[in-house]
Amino acid sequence: MSKPIYELVNELPTKNITTFALNSLDFAVPGQWQNLVGFENTIRTVTGETDESMIQQIGDRAVYLFNDKSEGYQRALWLYQTIDGTGSNLGKLALANKVGEKVPLLGLLNRLTPKADKLQTIDLSLKLVVEIVAFCKINGIPGDSIGDFVSALVDNYTGPSLMRMAALVCFDGLIPLGPDFLRKVTSVLGGLTPKELEKNEGFKRINDSIPGSNTSGKLDFIGESFGSVKGWMDSFVRDRNLTPQKVTNHLQNFIDVSDDRLDYLAAFLDMSTNYYEHTGIQTLARSLVERAVAEI
Amino acid sequence: MKMPHLKKILASFLVATLLLASACTQTAPSRFDQAQRDSTKGGVEAVADKAVKGGSFNKFFPKSQNGYNVVYSQEKKGFAQAKLKKGSQEFATLSISDTTSTPSAASKFKTSSKKIGGYPAVSQGSTGTAVLVGDRFQVKVLSRDSSFTARDREAWLQKFNLSGLKRLK
């Protein structure tokens, strides 16, 4: 059983590598993400409510909704957590005393293994699929409704959800794969076989949650998901003139990195951040609170 | 004579520190612990089996108008919600919920003397106004911007197809 939702939100870190990395993306999605931490704080911020008895009722109802497994919230949480679980504790181990200081990437190179393009492509695609499936679990749209997801992405994605997508584009697309990451992913996904997919660790873990009756069907769903969101990602990058260098420049506030080490920087971010879980909990809490206040 | 006394003080100080340190490693009690205990008992469900599908509520929502867009955001069993937006800014949320799952939500209307569109109405907290339709469906408008007033909420409540919703089974 999951931890209580209020503990998950109360225990979100206020300052770690994940929050530094996400804050560095404020230039791409200005003002969209403040690291909203604390369950009561979330209730007050999302609803604007100050009445204590209302806050109690909203929180109680949110707790009930989260704990009813058939409502899908716990599955969404599990997906956000599991897709981030592929990294290691490198961040915690190597950087326990470093928060607030600049991280010297050079000193960590021997502990980092950059991912080959194929592996990085699968990582990015699986994260995107998790986004779609979790979105549907949280908002209650049938699990394979890519079309509904894409319209929500355009019309309704704000706050932690938009920040998560920005991080996906920047940390899992632009930095590891370069400015033409969309073309690379399209080409790698096009040549991927079900057998190769089955060997992937991330896929093994979330396999059951991906729509499709067999691996081949799931691979189709992955390809279709990426195909539908590619246009949004392309506009996102173009509208902001995003480049790997721009993203790196903003990361340089807390990490020492040179432009020829971007694959190592990507590996570092992968291993030391859990931005899917972190912002996923924030998305989940918001959604629960918005529903709870409307139902009480 | 003084030494044993000092030892005693030191010992009790040490015990107190240890107790405090071990207490700090525990999660602090929360005002939501009771709900956590109650909702994790076997067989407890947050949404009643006979609650209607969220999708069946959609047709009773107001259409986009007067520069406001109605953007659907959640559709779960017994619940549907839309955001009222102008551009990217959110002004209010609109929702319909089946109180079969939340009897206390319906009971708050019993003491209401106010009516909107002919249905019992209540103000809730500082941001919400709701009506109860057919003794079962709660229709609620919540302000998400201070410029969206109680009067705006009442006006938007009346834009729902409340009489249609009343006939929903």
Coordinates of C-alpha atoms in Angstrom, one line a residue:
Chain A
M1 CA 0.0 0.0 0.0
S2 CA 1.1 3.5 -0.8
K3 CA 2.1 6.0 1.9
P4 CA -0.7 8.5 2.7
I5 CA -1.0 11.2 0.1
Y6 CA -0.4 13.9 2.6
E7 CA 2.9 12.3 3.7
L8 CA 4.0 12.1 0.1
V9 CA 3.3 15.7 -0.5
N10 CA 4.7 16.8 2.9
E11 CA 7.9 15.0 2.3
L12 CA 8.7 16.4 -1.1
P13 CA 12.2 18.0 -0.9
T14 CA 12.4 21.7 -1.0
K15 CA 16.0 21.8 -2.2
N16 CA 17.9 19.0 -4.0
I17 CA 19.4 18.3 -7.4
T18 CA 15.9 17.7 -8.8
T19 CA 14.5 21.1 -7.7
F20 CA 17.7 22.9 -8.9
A21 CA 17.4 21.3 -12.3
L22 CA 13.7 22.1 -12.6
N23 CA 14.2 25.7 -11.4
S24 CA 16.8 26.1 -14.2
L25 CA 14.0 25.5 -16.7
D26 CA 12.0 28.5 -15.5
F27 CA 13.3 30.4 -18.6
A28 CA 11.5 27.9 -20.8
V29 CA 8.2 27.9 -18.9
P30 CA 8.3 31.2 -17.0
G31 CA 6.4 31.2 -13.7
Q32 CA 4.7 27.9 -14.4
W33 CA 6.4 25.9 -11.6
Q34 CA 6.9 26.8 -8.0
N35 CA 8.0 23.9 -5.9
L36 CA 4.7 23.6 -4.0
V37 CA 5.4 21.4 -1.0
G38 CA 3.1 20.3 1.8
F39 CA -0.4 18.9 1.6
E40 CA -2.2 21.7 3.5
N41 CA -0.2 24.2 1.6
T42 CA -1.3 22.6 -1.7
I43 CA -5.0 22.8 -0.6
R44 CA -4.7 26.4 0.3
T45 CA -2.8 27.4 -2.9
V46 CA -4.9 25.4 -5.3
T47 CA -8.3 26.3 -3.9
G48 CA -7.6 29.8 -2.4
E49 CA -9.6 28.5 0.6
T50 CA -8.8 29.8 4.1
D51 CA -11.7 28.3 6.1
E52 CA -10.2 25.6 8.3
S53 CA -13.2 23.4 8.3
M54 CA -13.3 23.5 4.5
I55 CA -9.5 22.6 4.4
Q56 CA -10.2 19.6 6.7
Q57 CA -13.1 18.4 4.5
I58 CA -11.1 18.8 1.3
G59 CA -8.1 17.0 2.7
D60 CA -10.2 14.2 4.1
R61 CA -12.0 13.7 0.8
A62 CA -8.7 13.7 -1.1
V63 CA -7.3 11.0 1.2
Y64 CA -10.4 8.8 0.5
L65 CA -10.1 9.3 -3.2
F66 CA -6.4 8.5 -3.3
N67 CA -6.8 5.4 -1.1
D68 CA -9.6 3.9 -3.4
K69 CA -7.4 1.9 -5.7
S70 CA -10.1 1.6 -8.4
E71 CA -9.9 5.4 -8.9
G72 CA -6.4 5.0 -10.5
Y73 CA -4.5 7.6 -8.5
Q74 CA -2.2 5.0 -6.9
R75 CA -1.4 3.5 -10.3
A76 CA -0.5 6.9 -11.6
L77 CA 1.8 7.5 -8.7
W78 CA 3.4 4.1 -9.2
L79 CA 4.0 4.9 -12.8
Y80 CA 5.7 8.2 -12.1
Q81 CA 7.8 6.6 -9.4
T82 CA 8.7 3.5 -11.4
I83 CA 9.8 5.3 -14.6
D84 CA 12.2 7.4 -12.5
G85 CA 13.5 4.4 -10.6
T86 CA 15.9 3.5 -13.5
G87 CA 18.6 5.8 -12.2
S88 CA 20.6 5.2 -9.1
N89 CA 21.3 6.9 -5.8
L90 CA 24.3 8.6 -7.2
G91 CA 22.8 12.0 -6.6
K92 CA 22.2 11.2 -2.9
L93 CA 25.5 9.5 -2.3
A94 CA 27.9 11.8 -4.1
L95 CA 26.1 15.0 -3.5
A96 CA 24.8 14.7 0.0
N97 CA 26.8 17.7 1.2
K98 CA 27.0 19.5 -2.1
V99 CA 23.5 21.2 -2.2
G100 CA 24.1 24.9 -2.5
E101 CA 27.6 24.4 -4.0
K102 CA 28.3 24.0 -7.6
V103 CA 28.6 20.3 -8.6
P104 CA 31.8 19.6 -10.5
L105 CA 30.8 17.2 -13.3
L106 CA 34.3 16.4 -14.3
G107 CA 35.0 14.7 -10.9
L108 CA 32.0 12.4 -11.5
L109 CA 32.8 11.2 -15.0
N110 CA 34.1 7.9 -14.0
R111 CA 30.9 7.1 -12.2
L112 CA 28.6 8.0 -15.1
T113 CA 27.8 6.0 -18.2
P114 CA 26.2 7.9 -21.1
K115 CA 23.4 6.1 -22.8
A116 CA 23.5 5.0 -26.4
D117 CA 20.9 6.8 -28.6
K118 CA 18.7 3.8 -28.8
L119 CA 18.5 3.4 -25.1
Q120 CA 17.9 7.1 -24.6
T121 CA 15.2 7.0 -27.2
I122 CA 13.4 4.2 -25.4
D123 CA 13.7 6.1 -22.1
L124 CA 12.2 9.2 -23.6
S125 CA 9.4 7.3 -25.3
L126 CA 8.5 5.3 -22.2
K127 CA 8.4 8.5 -20.1
L128 CA 6.0 9.9 -22.6
V129 CA 3.8 6.8 -22.5
V130 CA 3.8 7.1 -18.7
E131 CA 2.7 10.7 -19.0
I132 CA -0.2 9.7 -21.2
V133 CA -1.3 6.7 -19.1
A134 CA -1.0 8.5 -15.8
F135 CA -2.9 11.5 -17.3
C136 CA -5.7 9.1 -18.2
K137 CA -5.7 7.4 -14.8
I138 CA -5.8 10.7 -13.0
N139 CA -8.4 12.5 -15.2
G140 CA -10.4 9.4 -16.0
I141 CA -10.2 9.3 -19.7
P142 CA -9.9 5.8 -21.2
G143 CA -6.4 4.5 -21.1
D144 CA -5.5 4.7 -24.8
S145 CA -7.0 8.0 -25.6
I146 CA -3.9 9.7 -27.1
G147 CA -6.2 12.3 -28.8
D148 CA -7.7 13.5 -25.5
F149 CA -4.2 13.7 -24.1
V150 CA -2.9 15.8 -26.9
S151 CA -5.7 18.3 -26.6
A152 CA -5.2 18.5 -22.9
L153 CA -1.5 19.1 -23.5
V154 CA -2.3 22.1 -25.6
D155 CA -5.2 23.5 -23.6
N156 CA -4.8 22.4 -20.0
Y157 CA -1.2 21.6 -19.2
T158 CA 0.1 24.0 -16.6
G159 CA 2.1 24.0 -13.4
P160 CA 3.9 20.8 -12.5
S161 CA 2.5 18.9 -15.5
L162 CA 3.9 21.5 -18.0
M163 CA 7.2 21.6 -16.1
R164 CA 7.5 17.8 -16.4
M165 CA 7.0 18.0 -20.1
A166 CA 9.5 20.8 -20.4
A167 CA 12.0 18.6 -18.5
L168 CA 11.3 15.7 -20.7
V169 CA 12.0 17.7 -23.8
C170 CA 15.2 19.3 -22.3
F171 CA 16.7 16.6 -20.1
D172 CA 15.7 13.5 -22.1
G173 CA 15.6 15.0 -25.6
L174 CA 17.8 18.0 -26.2
I175 CA 20.7 17.4 -23.9
P176 CA 21.4 13.6 -24.6
L177 CA 20.2 13.5 -28.3
G178 CA 21.0 17.0 -29.5
P179 CA 18.9 19.7 -31.4
D180 CA 17.5 17.1 -33.9
F181 CA 16.3 14.7 -31.2
L182 CA 12.8 14.5 -32.7
R183 CA 14.2 13.2 -36.0
K184 CA 16.5 10.8 -34.1
V185 CA 13.8 9.4 -32.0
T186 CA 11.5 8.9 -35.0
S187 CA 14.1 7.0 -36.8
V188 CA 15.2 4.8 -33.9
L189 CA 11.6 4.0 -32.9
G190 CA 10.8 3.1 -36.5
G191 CA 13.6 0.5 -36.5
L192 CA 12.9 -0.9 -33.1
T193 CA 11.7 -4.5 -32.9
P194 CA 9.4 -6.0 -30.2
K195 CA 12.3 -8.3 -29.1
E196 CA 14.6 -5.3 -28.4
L197 CA 11.9 -3.5 -26.5
E198 CA 11.3 -6.6 -24.3
K199 CA 14.9 -6.5 -23.2
N200 CA 14.6 -2.9 -21.9
E201 CA 14.6 -2.7 -18.1
G202 CA 12.1 0.2 -18.1
F203 CA 9.7 -1.6 -20.4
K204 CA 9.9 -4.7 -18.3
R205 CA 8.8 -2.7 -15.3
I206 CA 5.8 -0.8 -16.8
N207 CA 4.9 -3.3 -19.5
D208 CA 1.6 -4.2 -17.9
S209 CA 0.4 -0.6 -17.9
I210 CA 1.0 0.1 -21.6
P211 CA -2.1 -0.4 -23.8
G212 CA -1.7 -3.3 -26.3
S213 CA -2.3 -7.0 -26.2
N214 CA 1.3 -8.0 -26.9
T215 CA 4.7 -6.4 -27.2
S216 CA 4.1 -5.6 -30.8
G217 CA 0.8 -3.8 -30.0
K218 CA 2.6 -1.9 -27.2
L219 CA 5.4 -0.9 -29.5
D220 CA 2.7 0.5 -31.8
F221 CA 1.1 2.4 -29.0
I222 CA 4.6 3.8 -28.1
G223 CA 5.2 4.9 -31.7
E224 CA 1.7 6.4 -32.0
S225 CA 2.1 8.3 -28.7
F226 CA 5.4 9.8 -29.9
G227 CA 4.0 10.5 -33.3
S228 CA 1.1 12.5 -31.8
V229 CA 3.1 14.5 -29.4
K230 CA 6.0 15.2 -31.7
G231 CA 4.3 18.3 -33.2
W232 CA 3.7 19.7 -29.7
M233 CA 7.4 19.1 -28.8
D234 CA 8.6 20.6 -32.0
S235 CA 6.6 23.8 -31.4
F236 CA 7.7 23.9 -27.8
V237 CA 11.3 23.9 -28.9
R238 CA 10.9 26.3 -31.8
D239 CA 8.7 28.8 -29.9
R240 CA 11.4 29.2 -27.3
N241 CA 14.4 28.7 -29.6
L242 CA 15.6 26.0 -27.3
T243 CA 19.0 24.5 -27.9
P244 CA 21.1 22.1 -25.8
Q245 CA 23.5 25.1 -25.1
K246 CA 20.7 27.3 -23.8
V247 CA 19.5 24.6 -21.4
T248 CA 23.1 23.9 -20.3
N249 CA 23.7 27.6 -19.7
H250 CA 20.9 27.7 -17.2
L251 CA 22.0 24.5 -15.5
Q252 CA 25.4 26.1 -15.0
N253 CA 24.1 27.9 -12.0
F254 CA 24.6 24.7 -10.1
I255 CA 26.7 22.4 -12.2
D256 CA 30.1 22.9 -13.8
V257 CA 29.8 21.5 -17.3
S258 CA 31.3 22.0 -20.7
D259 CA 29.5 21.7 -24.0
D260 CA 31.4 18.7 -25.1
R261 CA 30.2 16.7 -22.2
L262 CA 26.5 16.8 -22.8
D263 CA 26.1 13.0 -22.9
Y264 CA 27.7 12.9 -19.4
L265 CA 25.5 15.7 -18.2
A266 CA 22.4 13.8 -19.4
A267 CA 23.6 10.7 -17.5
F268 CA 24.2 12.8 -14.5
L269 CA 20.7 14.3 -14.6
D270 CA 19.2 10.9 -15.2
M271 CA 21.0 9.4 -12.2
S272 CA 20.6 12.3 -9.7
T273 CA 17.1 13.6 -10.3
N274 CA 13.6 12.1 -10.0
Y275 CA 11.7 14.9 -11.8
Y276 CA 8.9 12.5 -12.9
E277 CA 8.1 11.4 -9.4
H278 CA 8.6 14.8 -7.9
T279 CA 6.3 16.7 -10.2
G280 CA 4.0 13.7 -10.6
I281 CA 3.2 13.8 -6.9
Q282 CA 2.5 17.6 -7.3
T283 CA 0.2 16.9 -10.3
L284 CA -1.6 14.2 -8.5
A285 CA -2.1 16.3 -5.4
R286 CA -3.5 19.2 -7.4
S287 CA -5.9 17.0 -9.2
L288 CA -7.2 15.3 -6.1
V289 CA -7.7 18.6 -4.3
E290 CA -9.5 20.0 -7.3
R291 CA -11.9 17.1 -7.3
A292 CA -12.2 16.9 -3.6
V293 CA -13.3 20.6 -3.2
A294 CA -15.9 20.1 -5.9
E295 CA -17.3 17.0 -4.4
I296 CA -17.6 17.9 -0.7
Chain B
M1 CA 27.0 16.6 47.6
K2 CA 26.7 18.6 44.5
M3 CA 28.1 16.0 42.1
P4 CA 25.4 13.3 42.2
H5 CA 22.8 16.0 41.8
L6 CA 24.6 17.2 38.6
K7 CA 24.8 13.7 37.4
K8 CA 21.1 13.3 37.9
I9 CA 20.4 16.5 35.9
L10 CA 22.8 15.4 33.1
A11 CA 21.2 11.9 33.0
S12 CA 17.7 13.3 32.7
F13 CA 18.8 15.8 30.1
L14 CA 20.4 12.9 28.1
V15 CA 17.2 10.8 28.4
A16 CA 15.1 13.8 27.3
T17 CA 17.4 14.4 24.3
L18 CA 17.2 10.8 23.3
L19 CA 13.5 10.8 23.6
L20 CA 13.2 13.9 21.5
A21 CA 15.6 12.6 18.9
S22 CA 13.6 9.3 18.5
A23 CA 10.4 11.2 18.4
C24 CA 11.7 13.3 15.6
T25 CA 12.3 10.3 13.4
Q26 CA 8.6 9.4 13.6
T27 CA 6.2 11.1 11.2
A28 CA 4.4 13.9 12.9
P29 CA 0.7 13.3 13.5
S30 CA -1.5 14.8 10.8
R31 CA -5.0 16.2 11.0
F32 CA -5.8 13.8 8.1
D33 CA -4.7 10.6 10.0
Q34 CA -8.3 9.8 10.9
A35 CA -9.4 9.9 7.3
Q36 CA -6.4 7.7 6.4
R37 CA -7.4 5.1 9.0
D38 CA -11.0 5.2 8.0
S39 CA -10.4 5.0 4.2
T40 CA -8.0 2.1 4.4
K41 CA -10.3 -0.2 6.3
G42 CA -11.4 -3.2 4.1
G43 CA -14.3 -2.6 1.8
V44 CA -14.3 1.2 2.0
E45 CA -14.8 2.8 -1.4
A46 CA -14.6 6.5 -2.2
V47 CA -17.1 6.3 -5.0
A48 CA -20.4 4.5 -4.7
D49 CA -21.1 1.6 -7.1
K50 CA -24.4 3.2 -8.3
A51 CA -22.9 6.6 -9.0
V52 CA -23.5 7.6 -12.6
K53 CA -20.7 7.8 -15.1
G54 CA -18.9 11.1 -15.3
G55 CA -19.3 11.2 -19.0
S56 CA -23.1 11.4 -18.7
F57 CA -22.8 14.8 -17.0
N58 CA -21.0 16.5 -19.9
K59 CA -24.1 17.5 -21.9
F60 CA -25.5 19.5 -19.0
F61 CA -22.5 21.8 -18.7
P62 CA -22.7 25.3 -20.1
K63 CA -21.2 26.0 -23.5
S64 CA -18.2 28.3 -24.1
Q65 CA -19.6 31.9 -24.2
N66 CA -18.8 35.6 -23.6
G67 CA -15.1 35.1 -24.2
Y68 CA -14.9 32.2 -21.7
N69 CA -13.9 28.8 -22.8
V70 CA -15.2 25.7 -21.1
V71 CA -12.3 23.2 -21.1
Y72 CA -13.1 19.7 -19.7
S73 CA -10.5 18.6 -17.2
Q74 CA -11.7 15.5 -15.2
E75 CA -14.2 12.8 -15.9
K76 CA -14.4 10.1 -13.3
K77 CA -17.3 7.9 -12.1
G78 CA -19.8 10.2 -10.3
F79 CA -17.9 13.3 -11.2
A80 CA -17.1 15.7 -14.1
Q81 CA -15.2 19.0 -14.1
A82 CA -14.4 21.7 -16.5
K83 CA -12.2 24.8 -16.2
L84 CA -13.6 28.2 -17.2
K85 CA -10.8 30.0 -19.0
K86 CA -10.0 33.1 -21.0
G87 CA -6.9 32.4 -23.0
S88 CA -4.5 30.6 -20.6
Q89 CA -6.0 32.2 -17.5
E90 CA -8.3 30.1 -15.3
F91 CA -11.2 32.0 -13.7
A92 CA -13.4 29.3 -12.3
T93 CA -14.0 25.5 -12.2
L94 CA -17.4 24.1 -13.0
S95 CA -18.4 20.6 -11.7
I96 CA -21.2 18.1 -11.3
S97 CA -20.9 15.4 -8.8
D98 CA -23.2 12.5 -7.7
T99 CA -23.7 12.8 -3.9
T100 CA -24.5 9.1 -3.7
S101 CA -20.8 8.8 -2.8
T102 CA -20.8 11.7 -0.5
P103 CA -24.0 12.0 1.5
S104 CA -22.7 14.8 3.7
A105 CA -22.3 16.9 0.6
A106 CA -26.1 16.6 0.0
S107 CA -27.1 17.1 3.6
K108 CA -25.6 20.6 3.8
F109 CA -28.4 21.8 1.5
K110 CA -31.1 20.7 4.1
T111 CA -30.6 23.9 6.1
S112 CA -30.4 26.1 3.1
S113 CA -33.0 28.8 2.6
K114 CA -31.6 30.2 -0.6
K115 CA -32.5 29.0 -4.1
I116 CA -30.8 29.4 -7.5
G117 CA -32.7 28.4 -10.6
G118 CA -35.3 27.0 -8.3
Y119 CA -32.9 24.6 -6.6
P120 CA -31.5 24.7 -3.0
A121 CA -28.3 26.6 -3.0
V122 CA -25.4 27.1 -0.5
S123 CA -22.2 29.2 -0.4
Q124 CA -19.2 27.2 0.7
G125 CA -16.0 28.6 2.1
S126 CA -14.9 31.7 0.5
T127 CA -14.8 30.5 -3.1
G128 CA -17.7 28.2 -3.8
T129 CA -21.4 28.3 -4.6
A130 CA -23.4 25.1 -5.2
V131 CA -26.9 23.9 -6.0
L132 CA -28.4 20.4 -5.4
V133 CA -30.5 19.1 -8.3
G134 CA -33.0 16.3 -7.8
D135 CA -31.8 15.7 -4.2
R136 CA -28.8 14.0 -5.8
F137 CA -26.5 15.9 -8.1
Q138 CA -24.4 18.7 -6.8
V139 CA -23.5 21.4 -9.3
K140 CA -20.7 23.7 -8.1
V141 CA -18.9 26.7 -9.3
L142 CA -15.6 27.6 -7.6
S143 CA -13.8 30.9 -8.2
R144 CA -10.1 30.6 -9.2
D145 CA -9.5 34.3 -9.6
S146 CA -10.6 37.1 -7.2
S147 CA -12.3 38.9 -10.1
F148 CA -14.8 36.0 -10.4
T149 CA -17.3 37.0 -7.8
A150 CA -20.2 35.2 -6.0
R151 CA -22.5 36.9 -8.4
D152 CA -20.6 35.4 -11.4
R153 CA -20.8 32.0 -9.8
E154 CA -24.6 32.3 -9.4
A155 CA -24.9 33.4 -13.1
W156 CA -22.8 30.4 -14.3
L157 CA -24.7 28.0 -12.2
Q158 CA -27.8 29.0 -14.1
K159 CA -26.1 28.4 -17.4
F160 CA -26.0 24.6 -16.6
N161 CA -29.0 22.6 -18.0
L162 CA -30.3 22.0 -14.5
S163 CA -33.7 20.7 -15.5
G164 CA -32.1 18.2 -17.9
L165 CA -29.8 17.0 -15.1
K166 CA -32.8 16.6 -12.8
R167 CA -34.1 13.9 -15.1
L168 CA -30.8 11.9 -15.2
K169 CA -31.0 8.6 -13.5

